[in-house]
mmCIF file of C-alpha atoms and ligand atoms in Angstrom:
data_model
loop_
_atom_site.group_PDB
_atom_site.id
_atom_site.type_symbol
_atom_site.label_atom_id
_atom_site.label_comp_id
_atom_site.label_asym_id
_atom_site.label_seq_id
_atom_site.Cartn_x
_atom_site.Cartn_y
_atom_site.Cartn_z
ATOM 1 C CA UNK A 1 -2.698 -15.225 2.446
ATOM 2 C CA UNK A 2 -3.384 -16.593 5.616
ATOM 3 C CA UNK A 3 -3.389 -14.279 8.657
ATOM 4 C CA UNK A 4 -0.591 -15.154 11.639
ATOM 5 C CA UNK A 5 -2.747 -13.966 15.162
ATOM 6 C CA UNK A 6 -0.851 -11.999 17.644
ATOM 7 C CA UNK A 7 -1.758 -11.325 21.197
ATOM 8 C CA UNK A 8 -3.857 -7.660 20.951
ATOM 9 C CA UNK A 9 -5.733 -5.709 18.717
ATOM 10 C CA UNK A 10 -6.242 -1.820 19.256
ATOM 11 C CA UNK A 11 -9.729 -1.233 18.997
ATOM 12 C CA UNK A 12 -11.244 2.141 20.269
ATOM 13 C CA UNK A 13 -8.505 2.895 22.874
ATOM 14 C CA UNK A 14 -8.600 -0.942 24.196
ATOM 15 C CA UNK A 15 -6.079 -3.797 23.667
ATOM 16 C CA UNK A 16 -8.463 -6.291 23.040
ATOM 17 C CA UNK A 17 -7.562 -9.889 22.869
ATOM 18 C CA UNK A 18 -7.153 -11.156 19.058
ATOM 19 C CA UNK A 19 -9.753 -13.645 18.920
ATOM 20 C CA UNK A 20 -11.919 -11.434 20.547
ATOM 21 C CA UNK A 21 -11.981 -8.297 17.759
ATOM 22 C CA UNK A 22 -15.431 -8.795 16.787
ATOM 23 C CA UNK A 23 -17.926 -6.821 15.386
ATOM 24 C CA UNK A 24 -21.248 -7.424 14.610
ATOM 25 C CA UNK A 25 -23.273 -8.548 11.590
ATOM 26 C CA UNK A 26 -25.134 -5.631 11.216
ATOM 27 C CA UNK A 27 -21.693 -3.428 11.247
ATOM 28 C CA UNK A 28 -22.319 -0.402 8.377
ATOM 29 C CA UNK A 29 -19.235 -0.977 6.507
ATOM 30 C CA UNK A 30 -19.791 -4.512 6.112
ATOM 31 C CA UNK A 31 -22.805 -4.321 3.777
ATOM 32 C CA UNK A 32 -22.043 -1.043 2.139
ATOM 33 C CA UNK A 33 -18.155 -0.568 2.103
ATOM 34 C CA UNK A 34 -17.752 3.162 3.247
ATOM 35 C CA UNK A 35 -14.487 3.295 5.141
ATOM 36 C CA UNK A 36 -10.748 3.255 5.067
ATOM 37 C CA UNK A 37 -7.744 1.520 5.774
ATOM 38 C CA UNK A 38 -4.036 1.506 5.666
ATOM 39 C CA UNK A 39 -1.077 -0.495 5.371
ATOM 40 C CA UNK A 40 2.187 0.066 6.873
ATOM 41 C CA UNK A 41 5.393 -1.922 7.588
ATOM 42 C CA UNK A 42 7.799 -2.145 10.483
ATOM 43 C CA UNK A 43 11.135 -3.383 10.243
ATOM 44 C CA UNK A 44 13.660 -4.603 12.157
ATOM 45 C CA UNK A 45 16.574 -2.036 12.583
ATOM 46 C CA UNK A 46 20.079 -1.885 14.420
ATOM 47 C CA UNK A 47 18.458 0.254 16.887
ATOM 48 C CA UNK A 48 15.219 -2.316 17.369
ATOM 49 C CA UNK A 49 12.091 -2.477 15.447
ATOM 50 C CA UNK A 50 10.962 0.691 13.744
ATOM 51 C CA UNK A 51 7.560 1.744 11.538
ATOM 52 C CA UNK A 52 8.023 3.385 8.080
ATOM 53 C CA UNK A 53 6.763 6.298 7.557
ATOM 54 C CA UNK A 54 4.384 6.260 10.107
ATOM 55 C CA UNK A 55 2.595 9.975 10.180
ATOM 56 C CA UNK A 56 2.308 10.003 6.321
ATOM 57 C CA UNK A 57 0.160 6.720 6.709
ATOM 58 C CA UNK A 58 -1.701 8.278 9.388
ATOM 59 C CA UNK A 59 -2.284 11.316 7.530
ATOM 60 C CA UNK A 60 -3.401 9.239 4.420
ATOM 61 C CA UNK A 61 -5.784 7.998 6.682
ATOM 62 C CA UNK A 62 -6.950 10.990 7.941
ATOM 63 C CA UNK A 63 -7.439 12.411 4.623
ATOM 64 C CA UNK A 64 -9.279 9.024 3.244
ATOM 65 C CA UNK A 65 -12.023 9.533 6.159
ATOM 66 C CA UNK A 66 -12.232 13.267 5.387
ATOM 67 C CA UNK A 67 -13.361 12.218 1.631
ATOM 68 C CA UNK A 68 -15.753 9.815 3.212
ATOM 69 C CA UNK A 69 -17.096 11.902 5.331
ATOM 70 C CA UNK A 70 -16.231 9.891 8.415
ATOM 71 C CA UNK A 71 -15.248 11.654 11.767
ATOM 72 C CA UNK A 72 -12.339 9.984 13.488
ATOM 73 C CA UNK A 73 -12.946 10.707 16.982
ATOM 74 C CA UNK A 74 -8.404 10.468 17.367
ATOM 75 C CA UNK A 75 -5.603 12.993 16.515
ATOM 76 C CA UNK A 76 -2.934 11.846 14.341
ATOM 77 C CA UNK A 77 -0.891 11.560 17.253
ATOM 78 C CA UNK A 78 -2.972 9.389 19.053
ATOM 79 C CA UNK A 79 -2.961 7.253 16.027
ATOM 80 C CA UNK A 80 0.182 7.174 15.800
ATOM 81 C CA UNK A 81 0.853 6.482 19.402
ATOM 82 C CA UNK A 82 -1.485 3.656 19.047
ATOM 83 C CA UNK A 83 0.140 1.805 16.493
ATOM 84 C CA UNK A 84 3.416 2.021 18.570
ATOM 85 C CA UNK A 85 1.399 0.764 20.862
ATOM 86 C CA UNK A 86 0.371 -2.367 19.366
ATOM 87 C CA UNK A 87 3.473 -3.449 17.341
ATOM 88 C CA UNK A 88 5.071 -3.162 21.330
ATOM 89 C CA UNK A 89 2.738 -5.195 23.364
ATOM 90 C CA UNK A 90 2.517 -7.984 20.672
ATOM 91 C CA UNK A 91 6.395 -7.617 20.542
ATOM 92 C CA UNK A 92 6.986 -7.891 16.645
ATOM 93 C CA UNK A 93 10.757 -7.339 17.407
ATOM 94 C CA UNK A 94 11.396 -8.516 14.017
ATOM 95 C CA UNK A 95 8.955 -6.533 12.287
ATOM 96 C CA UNK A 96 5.411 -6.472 10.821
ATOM 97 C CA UNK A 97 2.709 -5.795 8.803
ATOM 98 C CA UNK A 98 0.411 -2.875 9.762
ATOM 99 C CA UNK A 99 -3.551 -2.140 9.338
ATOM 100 C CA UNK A 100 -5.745 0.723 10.561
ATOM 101 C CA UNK A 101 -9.453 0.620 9.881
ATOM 102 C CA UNK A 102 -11.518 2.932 10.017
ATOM 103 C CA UNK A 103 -15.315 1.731 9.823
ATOM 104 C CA UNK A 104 -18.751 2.540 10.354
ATOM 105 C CA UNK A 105 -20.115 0.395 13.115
ATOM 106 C CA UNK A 106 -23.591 -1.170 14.744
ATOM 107 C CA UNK A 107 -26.357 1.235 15.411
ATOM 108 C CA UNK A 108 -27.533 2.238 12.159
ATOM 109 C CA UNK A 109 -28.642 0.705 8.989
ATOM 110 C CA UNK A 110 -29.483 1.754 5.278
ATOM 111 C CA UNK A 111 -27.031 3.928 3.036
ATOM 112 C CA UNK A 112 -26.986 7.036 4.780
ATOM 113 C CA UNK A 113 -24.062 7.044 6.396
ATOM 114 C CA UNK A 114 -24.349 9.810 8.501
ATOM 115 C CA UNK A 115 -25.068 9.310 12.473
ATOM 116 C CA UNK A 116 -23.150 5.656 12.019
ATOM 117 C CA UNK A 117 -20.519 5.220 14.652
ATOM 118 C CA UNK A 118 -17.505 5.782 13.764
ATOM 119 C CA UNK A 119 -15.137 2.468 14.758
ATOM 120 C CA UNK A 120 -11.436 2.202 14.831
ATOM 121 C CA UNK A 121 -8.985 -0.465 14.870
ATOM 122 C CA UNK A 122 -5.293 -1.260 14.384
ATOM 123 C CA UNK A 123 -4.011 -4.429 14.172
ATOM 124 C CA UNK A 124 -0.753 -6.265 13.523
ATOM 125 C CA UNK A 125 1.444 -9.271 12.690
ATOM 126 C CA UNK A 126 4.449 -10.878 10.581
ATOM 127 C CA UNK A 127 4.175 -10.667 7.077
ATOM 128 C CA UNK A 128 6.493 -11.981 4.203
ATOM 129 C CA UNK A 129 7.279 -10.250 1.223
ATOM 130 C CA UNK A 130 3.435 -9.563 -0.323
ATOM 131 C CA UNK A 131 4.719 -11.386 -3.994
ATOM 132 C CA UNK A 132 6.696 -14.160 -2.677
ATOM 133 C CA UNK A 133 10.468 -13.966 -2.738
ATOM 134 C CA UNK A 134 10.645 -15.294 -5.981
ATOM 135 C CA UNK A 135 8.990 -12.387 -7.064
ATOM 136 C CA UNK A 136 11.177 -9.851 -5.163
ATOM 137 C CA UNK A 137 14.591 -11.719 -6.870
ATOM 138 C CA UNK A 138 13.439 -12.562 -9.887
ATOM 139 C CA UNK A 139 10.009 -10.033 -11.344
ATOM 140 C CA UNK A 140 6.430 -10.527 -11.538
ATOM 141 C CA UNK A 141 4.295 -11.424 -14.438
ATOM 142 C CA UNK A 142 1.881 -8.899 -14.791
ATOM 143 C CA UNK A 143 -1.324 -8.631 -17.009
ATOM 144 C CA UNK A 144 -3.567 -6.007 -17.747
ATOM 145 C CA UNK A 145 -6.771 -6.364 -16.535
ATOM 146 C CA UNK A 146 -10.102 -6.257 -18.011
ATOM 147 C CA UNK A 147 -11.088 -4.687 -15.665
ATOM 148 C CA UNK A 148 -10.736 -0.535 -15.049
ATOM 149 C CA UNK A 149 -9.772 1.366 -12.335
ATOM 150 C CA UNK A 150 -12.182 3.456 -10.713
ATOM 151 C CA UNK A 151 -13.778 6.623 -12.051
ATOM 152 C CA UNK A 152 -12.939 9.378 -9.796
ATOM 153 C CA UNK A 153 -16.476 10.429 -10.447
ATOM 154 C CA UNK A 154 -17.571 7.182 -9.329
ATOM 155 C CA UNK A 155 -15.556 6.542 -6.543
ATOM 156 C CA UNK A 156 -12.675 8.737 -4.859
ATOM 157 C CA UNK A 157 -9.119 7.011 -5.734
ATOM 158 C CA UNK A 158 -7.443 9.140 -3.572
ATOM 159 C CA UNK A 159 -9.218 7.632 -0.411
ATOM 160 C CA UNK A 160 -7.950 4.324 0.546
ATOM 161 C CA UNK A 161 -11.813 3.078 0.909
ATOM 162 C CA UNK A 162 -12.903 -0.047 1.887
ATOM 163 C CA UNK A 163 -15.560 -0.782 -0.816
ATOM 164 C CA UNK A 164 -13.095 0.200 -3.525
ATOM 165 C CA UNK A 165 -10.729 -2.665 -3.105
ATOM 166 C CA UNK A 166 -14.171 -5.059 -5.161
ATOM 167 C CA UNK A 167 -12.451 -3.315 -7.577
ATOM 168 C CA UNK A 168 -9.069 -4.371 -7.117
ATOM 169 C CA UNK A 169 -9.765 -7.564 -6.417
ATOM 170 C CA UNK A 170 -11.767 -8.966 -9.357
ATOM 171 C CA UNK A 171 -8.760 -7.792 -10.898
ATOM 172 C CA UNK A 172 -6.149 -9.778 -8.844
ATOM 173 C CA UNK A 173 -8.261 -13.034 -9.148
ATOM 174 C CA UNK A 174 -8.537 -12.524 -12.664
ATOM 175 C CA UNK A 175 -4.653 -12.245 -13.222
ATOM 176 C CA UNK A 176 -4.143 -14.961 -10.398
ATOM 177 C CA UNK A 177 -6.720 -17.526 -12.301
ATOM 178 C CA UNK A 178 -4.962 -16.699 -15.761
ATOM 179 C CA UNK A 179 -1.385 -17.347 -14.173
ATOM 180 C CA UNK A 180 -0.021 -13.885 -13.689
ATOM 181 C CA UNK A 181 1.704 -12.407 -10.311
ATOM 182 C CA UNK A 182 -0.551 -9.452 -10.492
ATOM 183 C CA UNK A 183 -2.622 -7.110 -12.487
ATOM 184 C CA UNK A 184 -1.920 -3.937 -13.834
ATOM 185 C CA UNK A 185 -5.339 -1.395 -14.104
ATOM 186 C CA UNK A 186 -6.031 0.921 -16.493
ATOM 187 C CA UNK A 187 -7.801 4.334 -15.773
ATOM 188 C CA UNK A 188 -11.502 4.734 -17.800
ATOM 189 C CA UNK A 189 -9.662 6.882 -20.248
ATOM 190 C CA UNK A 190 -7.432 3.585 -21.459
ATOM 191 C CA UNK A 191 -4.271 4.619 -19.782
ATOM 192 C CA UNK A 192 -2.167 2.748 -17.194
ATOM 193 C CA UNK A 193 -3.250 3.509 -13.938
ATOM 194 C CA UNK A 194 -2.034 1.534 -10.756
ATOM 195 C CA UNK A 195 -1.932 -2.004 -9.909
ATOM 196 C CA UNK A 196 -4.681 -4.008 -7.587
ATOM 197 C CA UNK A 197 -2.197 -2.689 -4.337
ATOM 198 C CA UNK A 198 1.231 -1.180 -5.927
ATOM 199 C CA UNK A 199 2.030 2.132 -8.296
ATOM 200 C CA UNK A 200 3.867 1.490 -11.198
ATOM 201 C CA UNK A 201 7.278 3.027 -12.552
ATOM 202 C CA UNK A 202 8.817 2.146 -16.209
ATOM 203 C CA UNK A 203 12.639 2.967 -16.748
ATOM 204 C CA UNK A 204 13.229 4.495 -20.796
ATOM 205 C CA UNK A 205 16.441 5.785 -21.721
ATOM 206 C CA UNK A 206 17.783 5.893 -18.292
ATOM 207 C CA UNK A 207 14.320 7.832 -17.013
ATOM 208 C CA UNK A 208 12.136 6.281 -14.420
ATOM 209 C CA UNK A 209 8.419 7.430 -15.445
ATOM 210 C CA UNK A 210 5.596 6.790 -13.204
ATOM 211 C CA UNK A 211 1.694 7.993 -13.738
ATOM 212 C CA UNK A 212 0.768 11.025 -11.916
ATOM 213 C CA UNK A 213 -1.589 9.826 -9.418
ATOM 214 C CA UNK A 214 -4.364 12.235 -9.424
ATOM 215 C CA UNK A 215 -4.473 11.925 -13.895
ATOM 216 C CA UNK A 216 -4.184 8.341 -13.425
ATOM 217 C CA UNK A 217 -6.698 8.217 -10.497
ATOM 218 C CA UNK A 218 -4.164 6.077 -8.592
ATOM 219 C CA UNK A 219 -3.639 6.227 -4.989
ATOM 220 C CA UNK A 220 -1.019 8.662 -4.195
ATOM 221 C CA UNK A 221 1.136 6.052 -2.515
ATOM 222 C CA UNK A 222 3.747 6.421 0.180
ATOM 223 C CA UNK A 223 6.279 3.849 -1.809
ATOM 224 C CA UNK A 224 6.333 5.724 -4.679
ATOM 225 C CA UNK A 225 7.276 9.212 -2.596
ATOM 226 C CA UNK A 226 10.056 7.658 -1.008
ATOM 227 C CA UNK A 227 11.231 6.132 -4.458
ATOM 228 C CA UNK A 228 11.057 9.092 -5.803
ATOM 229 C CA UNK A 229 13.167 10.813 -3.151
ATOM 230 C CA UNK A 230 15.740 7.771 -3.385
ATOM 231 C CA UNK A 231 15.662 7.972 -6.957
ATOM 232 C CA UNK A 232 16.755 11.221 -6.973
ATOM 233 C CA UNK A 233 19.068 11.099 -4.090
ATOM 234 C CA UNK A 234 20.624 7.980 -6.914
ATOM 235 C CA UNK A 235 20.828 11.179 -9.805
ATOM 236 C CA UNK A 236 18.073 8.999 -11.119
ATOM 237 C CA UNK A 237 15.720 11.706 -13.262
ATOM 238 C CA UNK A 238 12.041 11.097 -12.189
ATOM 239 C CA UNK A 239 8.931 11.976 -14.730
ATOM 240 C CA UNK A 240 4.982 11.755 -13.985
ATOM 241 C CA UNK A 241 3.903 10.971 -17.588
ATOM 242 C CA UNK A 242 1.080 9.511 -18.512
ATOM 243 C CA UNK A 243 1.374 5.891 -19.684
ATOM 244 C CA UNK A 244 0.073 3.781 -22.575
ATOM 245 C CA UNK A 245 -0.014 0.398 -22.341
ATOM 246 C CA UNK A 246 2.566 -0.478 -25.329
ATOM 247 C CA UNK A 247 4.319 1.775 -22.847
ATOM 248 C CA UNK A 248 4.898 -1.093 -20.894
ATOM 249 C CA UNK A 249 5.718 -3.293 -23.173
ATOM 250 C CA UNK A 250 8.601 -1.062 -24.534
ATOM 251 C CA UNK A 251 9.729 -0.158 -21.176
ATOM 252 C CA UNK A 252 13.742 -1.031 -20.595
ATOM 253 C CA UNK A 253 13.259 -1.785 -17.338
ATOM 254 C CA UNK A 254 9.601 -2.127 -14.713
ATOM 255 C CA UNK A 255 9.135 -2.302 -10.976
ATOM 256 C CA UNK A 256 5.588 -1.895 -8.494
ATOM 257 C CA UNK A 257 6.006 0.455 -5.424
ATOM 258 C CA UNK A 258 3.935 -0.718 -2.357
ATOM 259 C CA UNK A 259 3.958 -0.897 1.393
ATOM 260 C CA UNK A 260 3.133 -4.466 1.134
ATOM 261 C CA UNK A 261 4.913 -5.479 -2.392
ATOM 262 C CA UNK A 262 7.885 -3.189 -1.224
ATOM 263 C CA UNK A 263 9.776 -2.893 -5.051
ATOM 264 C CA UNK A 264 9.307 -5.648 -6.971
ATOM 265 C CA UNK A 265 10.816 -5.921 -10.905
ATOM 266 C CA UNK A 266 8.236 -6.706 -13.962
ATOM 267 C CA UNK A 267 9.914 -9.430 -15.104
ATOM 268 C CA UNK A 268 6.799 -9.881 -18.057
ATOM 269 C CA UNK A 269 3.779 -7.782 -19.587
ATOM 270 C CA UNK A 270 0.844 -9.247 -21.428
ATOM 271 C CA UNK A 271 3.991 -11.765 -21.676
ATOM 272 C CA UNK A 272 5.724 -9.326 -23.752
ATOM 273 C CA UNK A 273 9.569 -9.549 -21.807
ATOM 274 C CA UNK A 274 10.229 -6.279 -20.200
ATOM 275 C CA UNK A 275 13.785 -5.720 -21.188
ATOM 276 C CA UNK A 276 15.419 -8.933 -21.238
ATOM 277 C CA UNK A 277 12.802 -10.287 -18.391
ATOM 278 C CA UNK A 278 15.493 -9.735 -15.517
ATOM 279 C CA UNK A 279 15.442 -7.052 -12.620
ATOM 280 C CA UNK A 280 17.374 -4.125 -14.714
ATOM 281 C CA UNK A 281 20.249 -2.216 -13.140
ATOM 282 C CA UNK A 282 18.437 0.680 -12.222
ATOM 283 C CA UNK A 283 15.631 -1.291 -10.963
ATOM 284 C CA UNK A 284 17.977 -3.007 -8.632
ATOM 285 C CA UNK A 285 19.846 -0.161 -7.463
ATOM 286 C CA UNK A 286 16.672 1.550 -5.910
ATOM 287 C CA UNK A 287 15.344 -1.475 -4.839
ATOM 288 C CA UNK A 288 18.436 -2.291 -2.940
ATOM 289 C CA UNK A 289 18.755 1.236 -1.421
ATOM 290 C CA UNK A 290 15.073 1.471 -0.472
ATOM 291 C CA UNK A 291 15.729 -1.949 1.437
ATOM 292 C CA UNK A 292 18.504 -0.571 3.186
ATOM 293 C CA UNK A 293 16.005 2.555 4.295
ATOM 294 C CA UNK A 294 13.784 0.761 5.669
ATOM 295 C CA UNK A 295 15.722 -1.355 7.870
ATOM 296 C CA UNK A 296 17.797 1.104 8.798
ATOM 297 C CA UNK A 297 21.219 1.108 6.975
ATOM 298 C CA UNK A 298 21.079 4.527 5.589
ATOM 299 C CA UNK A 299 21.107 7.554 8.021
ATOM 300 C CA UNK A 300 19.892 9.660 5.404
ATOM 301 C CA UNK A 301 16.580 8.405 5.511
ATOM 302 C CA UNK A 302 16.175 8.219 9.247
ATOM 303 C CA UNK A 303 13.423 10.370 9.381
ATOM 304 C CA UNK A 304 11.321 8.367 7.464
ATOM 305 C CA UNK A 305 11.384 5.562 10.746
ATOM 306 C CA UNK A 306 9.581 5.712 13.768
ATOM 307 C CA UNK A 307 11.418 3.523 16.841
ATOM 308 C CA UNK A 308 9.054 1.364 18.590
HETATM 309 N N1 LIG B 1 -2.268 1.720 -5.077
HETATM 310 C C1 LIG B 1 -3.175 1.015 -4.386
HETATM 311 C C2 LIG B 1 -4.495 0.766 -4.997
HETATM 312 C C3 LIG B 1 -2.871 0.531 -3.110
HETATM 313 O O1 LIG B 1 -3.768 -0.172 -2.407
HETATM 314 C C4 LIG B 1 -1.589 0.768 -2.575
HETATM 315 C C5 LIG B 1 -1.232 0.232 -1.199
HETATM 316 N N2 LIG B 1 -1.578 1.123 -0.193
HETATM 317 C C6 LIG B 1 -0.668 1.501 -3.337
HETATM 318 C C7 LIG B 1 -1.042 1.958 -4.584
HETATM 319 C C8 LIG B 1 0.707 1.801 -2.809
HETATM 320 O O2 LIG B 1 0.636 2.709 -1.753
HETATM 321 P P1 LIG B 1 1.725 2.734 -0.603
HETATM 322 O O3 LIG B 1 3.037 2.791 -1.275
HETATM 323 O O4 LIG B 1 1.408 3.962 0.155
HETATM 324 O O5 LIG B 1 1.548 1.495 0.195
#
């Protein structure tokens, strides 16, 4: 998806011009992948713009360089302040897409990480719906990829790294190629795990179940907290089961939880119909309230927004 440039990007404490946020070729993370990232949404709000759960992203981060072993030389508040910061002086009045990095830098070379700089930047800019609007109206086609998710012996799915997105996306070009929206990843031990960027709920008998994260060795993801929250807030009974994959195909009803997917219906499984292949009732109730959360059209849920 091609990238829209705004004016700044925060790198190290300096607003430095977008087409100037270089690094160099010799930069750590870009030959061996240690480092993290995060993606987070602002949204335009009767009160002006305003970022979505802000700290918890922050604090995701925080925790995905602690796994790494990476020493971010900011407090979460700085971070925080930061990204205000940047969604402000680019003035993304209507709302953006979000992404602190966290890398290793120049100065050092060969796996040890250790003594590498540690490098931070935030940048931002306007971003559509992740899965097209199509998508968001109508479902996703979804396909279960040959390929598995990560290990957690092999690499940490609870950190947001860097070199653990090869993963995720020899999956998404393999369910892109074959003529799917997305692909759904199962865990080493066969059962459903996460998608290439999204979590994963099922609706049976009126139940939404989702895979607990840390079995599943899914990312713990921000979404899926705040569904869970509206779901219940909806008298909506919320389950972390694990999953099968004829699961899926049995489900009544499917959606993906992510910061840049927002919720989005499975319309389709292995082409198996989920339901009768349209956004379910339940499916459309949370997807409508968590829409209204974010932009601001229920108090309730102010906390969760940060005014820029
Ligand atoms: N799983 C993976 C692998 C992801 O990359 C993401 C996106 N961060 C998610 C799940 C959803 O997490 P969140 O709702 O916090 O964006």
């Amino acid at each position: 998806m091609p990238i829209t440039p705004t004016k700044k990007i925060w790198m190290d404490g300096e607003f430095v011009d977008w087409p100037d946020a270089k690094v160099h070729v010799l930069t750590y993370t870009l030959h061996y992948g240690t480092g993290a990232f995060e993606g987070i949404r602002a949204y335009k709000t009767p009160n002006g713009v305003a970022i979505f759960r802000l700290k918890e992203h922050m604090e995701r981060l925080l925790r995905s360089c602690k796994i790494l072993m990476m020493e971010v030389p900011y407090e979460l508040k700085e971070l925080c302040d930061a990204t205000v910061e940047i969604v402000r002086v680019n003035e993304l009045h209507d709302g953006c897409y979000i992404r602190p990095l966290v890398y290793l830098g120049y100065g050092e070379i060969g796996v040890n990480p250790i003594g590498a700089p540690v490098n931070t930047a935030i940048a931002a800019w306007s971003w559509g719906p992740y899965l097209g609007d199509h998508g968001v109206e109508n479902g996703v086609r979804m396909k279960i990829s040959s390929w598995a998710r990560h290990h957690p012996n092999a690499m940490p799915t609870a950190s947001k790294t860097v070199g653990g997105y090869v993963n995720a996306s020899l999956a998404k070009a393999e369910a892109v190629l074959a003529g799917y929206d997305e692909a759904i990843m199962l865990g080493p031990d066969g059962l459903v795990s996460e998608c290439t960027g999204e979590n994963l709920f099922i609706v049976r008998d009126g139940l939404l179940i989702s895979p607990p994260p840390s079995e599943a060795g899914a990312l713990r993801g921000i979404t899926q907290a705040s569904i869970v929250k509206i779901a219940n807030d909806l008298q909506y009974e919320v389950s972390f089961e694990t999953l099968r994959r004829d699961d899926l195909y049995l489900a009544d009803e499917a959606f993906i939880t992510g910061t840049a997917a927002e919720v989005v219906p499975i319309s389709s499984v292995d082409d198996r119909l989920v339901g009768d292949g349209r956004p379910g009732p339940i499916t459309t109730a949370i997807k409508t309230t968590y829409h209204q959360a974010i932009r601001g059209e229920r108090p309730q849920y102010e906390e969760w927004l940060t005014r820029v």
